[in-house]
């Protein structure tokens, strides 16, 4: 009788706090993520003009400025020489006082390296962010997503987020692009 051995599944991504040394990898993930996810949704010239070097400096300044929690997903365990940053997420207090969500948190950003999309990295980052935001006392978590980005909208809907009716535009390369706000309760009292 032959026994089949099924290899153990590869471990999920390792999550940790972002450091200054991660800024260049995070910048590349953000730039490549925008160029991949927003192709056809934003002006191509705007996407083509995105620059990893400029974005690295922006990430360094924002990380040093504090006020947000930045996490990275790494492809291997801490200290592993082959480990690479493959995803990034950032959250904090909701940034605008529109009278509806000031007590809640906001997922400012969540990006996964395009070649890792669908591998569970985004889900792992989102679950960690939701757990940390709840532990920080945020009853809800909001986020903004491009109205036409159906893939991202499905991802957030599977995680229990729903649009709350708020929409706003942002300018990208001379084009006004509509975004919709999604919200999810993090505590039972916020769900009611």
Short mmCIF file of C-alpha atoms in Angstrom, two decimals, residues 35-171:
data_model
loop_
_atom_site.label_atom_id
_atom_site.label_comp_id
_atom_site.label_asym_id
_atom_site.label_seq_id
_atom_site.Cartn_x
_atom_site.Cartn_y
_atom_site.Cartn_z
CA UNK A 35 -0.24 51.02 -11.78
CA UNK A 36 -1.76 47.53 -11.80
CA UNK A 37 -5.07 48.00 -9.98
CA UNK A 38 -5.99 51.39 -11.41
CA UNK A 39 -5.07 50.78 -15.06
CA UNK A 40 -8.07 51.98 -17.04
CA UNK A 41 -9.56 53.70 -13.96
CA UNK A 42 -7.08 56.58 -13.69
CA UNK A 43 -5.30 58.47 -16.48
CA UNK A 44 -2.40 56.40 -17.76
CA UNK A 45 -0.08 59.43 -17.79
CA UNK A 46 -0.80 59.91 -14.07
CA UNK A 47 0.06 56.27 -13.34
CA UNK A 48 3.17 56.35 -15.54
CA UNK A 49 4.45 59.45 -13.70
CA UNK A 50 4.41 57.69 -10.31
CA UNK A 51 7.97 57.35 -9.05
CA UNK A 52 9.29 54.88 -6.47
CA UNK A 53 12.06 57.28 -5.37
CA UNK A 54 9.66 60.15 -4.61
CA UNK A 55 7.23 57.74 -2.98
CA UNK A 56 10.02 56.34 -0.77
CA UNK A 57 10.69 59.82 0.61
CA UNK A 58 6.95 60.34 1.21
CA UNK A 59 6.75 57.01 3.09
CA UNK A 60 9.78 57.96 5.25
CA UNK A 61 8.27 61.33 6.18
CA UNK A 62 4.88 59.87 7.00
CA UNK A 63 6.35 57.00 9.01
CA UNK A 64 8.50 59.41 11.01
CA UNK A 65 5.52 61.70 11.56
CA UNK A 66 3.58 59.02 13.42
CA UNK A 67 -0.16 59.21 13.89
CA UNK A 68 -0.82 55.97 12.06
CA UNK A 69 -0.09 52.28 12.47
CA UNK A 70 1.86 50.84 9.53
CA UNK A 71 2.18 47.08 9.10
CA UNK A 72 4.01 45.07 6.48
CA UNK A 73 3.54 41.51 5.31
CA UNK A 74 6.81 39.68 4.80
CA UNK A 75 7.28 36.49 2.79
CA UNK A 76 9.42 34.74 5.40
CA UNK A 77 10.02 34.59 9.13
CA UNK A 78 11.84 37.41 10.93
CA UNK A 79 15.55 37.25 10.26
CA UNK A 80 15.16 35.13 7.15
CA UNK A 81 17.60 36.43 4.50
CA UNK A 82 15.17 35.70 1.66
CA UNK A 83 12.17 37.41 3.27
CA UNK A 84 10.69 40.22 1.21
CA UNK A 85 8.03 42.82 1.97
CA UNK A 86 5.01 41.72 -0.07
CA UNK A 87 2.23 43.88 1.38
CA UNK A 88 1.51 46.98 3.41
CA UNK A 89 -1.44 48.38 5.32
CA UNK A 90 -1.92 51.50 7.39
CA UNK A 91 -4.71 52.70 9.70
CA UNK A 92 -5.52 55.28 12.33
CA UNK A 93 -8.29 57.64 13.42
CA UNK A 94 -10.81 58.65 10.79
CA UNK A 95 -9.37 61.70 9.01
CA UNK A 96 -12.44 63.82 8.33
CA UNK A 97 -15.11 65.16 10.61
CA UNK A 98 -18.25 64.73 8.53
CA UNK A 99 -20.42 64.14 11.58
CA UNK A 100 -20.82 60.41 10.98
CA UNK A 101 -17.62 58.48 11.68
CA UNK A 102 -15.35 60.58 13.87
CA UNK A 103 -15.33 57.96 16.65
CA UNK A 104 -14.16 55.28 14.28
CA UNK A 105 -10.93 54.26 12.66
CA UNK A 106 -9.94 54.38 9.02
CA UNK A 107 -8.01 51.95 6.89
CA UNK A 108 -5.89 54.48 5.03
CA UNK A 109 -4.29 52.01 2.68
CA UNK A 110 -3.84 48.34 1.92
CA UNK A 111 -1.65 47.20 -0.95
CA UNK A 112 -0.19 43.85 -1.94
CA UNK A 113 2.57 43.32 -4.45
CA UNK A 114 0.71 42.56 -7.72
CA UNK A 115 2.35 39.14 -8.11
CA UNK A 116 1.02 38.18 -4.63
CA UNK A 117 -2.60 39.16 -5.22
CA UNK A 118 -4.90 36.28 -4.34
CA UNK A 119 -2.33 34.56 -2.08
CA UNK A 120 -3.97 35.60 1.21
CA UNK A 121 -1.63 38.49 1.97
CA UNK A 122 -4.33 41.16 1.75
CA UNK A 123 -6.72 39.12 3.88
CA UNK A 124 -4.07 38.56 6.53
CA UNK A 125 -3.22 42.28 6.65
CA UNK A 126 -6.89 43.26 6.82
CA UNK A 127 -7.64 40.81 9.63
CA UNK A 128 -4.68 42.10 11.63
CA UNK A 129 -5.69 45.72 11.05
CA UNK A 130 -9.28 45.03 12.17
CA UNK A 131 -8.07 43.27 15.32
CA UNK A 132 -5.65 46.06 16.20
CA UNK A 133 -8.18 48.81 15.45
CA UNK A 134 -10.74 47.11 17.70
CA UNK A 135 -8.10 46.74 20.45
CA UNK A 136 -7.33 50.46 20.03
CA UNK A 137 -10.97 51.18 20.88
CA UNK A 138 -12.31 51.98 17.43
CA UNK A 139 -15.93 50.75 17.21
CA UNK A 140 -15.91 50.93 13.39
CA UNK A 141 -13.42 50.92 10.56
CA UNK A 142 -14.03 52.93 7.39
CA UNK A 143 -12.17 52.98 4.10
CA UNK A 144 -12.46 54.65 0.72
CA UNK A 145 -12.31 52.69 -2.54
CA UNK A 146 -12.60 53.73 -6.17
CA UNK A 147 -16.21 53.26 -7.23
CA UNK A 148 -15.14 51.41 -10.39
CA UNK A 149 -12.62 49.14 -8.63
CA UNK A 150 -14.93 46.12 -8.48
CA UNK A 151 -12.20 43.70 -7.41
CA UNK A 152 -11.32 45.74 -4.32
CA UNK A 153 -14.98 46.29 -3.52
CA UNK A 154 -15.63 42.53 -3.60
CA UNK A 155 -12.57 41.94 -1.38
CA UNK A 156 -13.85 44.35 1.28
CA UNK A 157 -17.43 43.09 1.03
CA UNK A 158 -16.22 39.52 1.69
CA UNK A 159 -14.57 40.89 4.84
CA UNK A 160 -17.87 42.34 6.08
CA UNK A 161 -17.53 45.93 4.88
CA UNK A 162 -20.49 47.64 3.23
CA UNK A 163 -20.93 50.99 1.49
CA UNK A 164 -22.61 53.54 3.74
CA UNK A 165 -23.75 55.92 1.00
CA UNK A 166 -20.93 58.48 1.28
CA UNK A 167 -19.12 59.34 -1.95
CA UNK A 168 -16.47 61.88 -2.82
CA UNK A 169 -14.19 62.59 -5.73
CA UNK A 170 -10.45 63.04 -5.80
CA UNK A 171 -8.41 64.57 -8.57
#
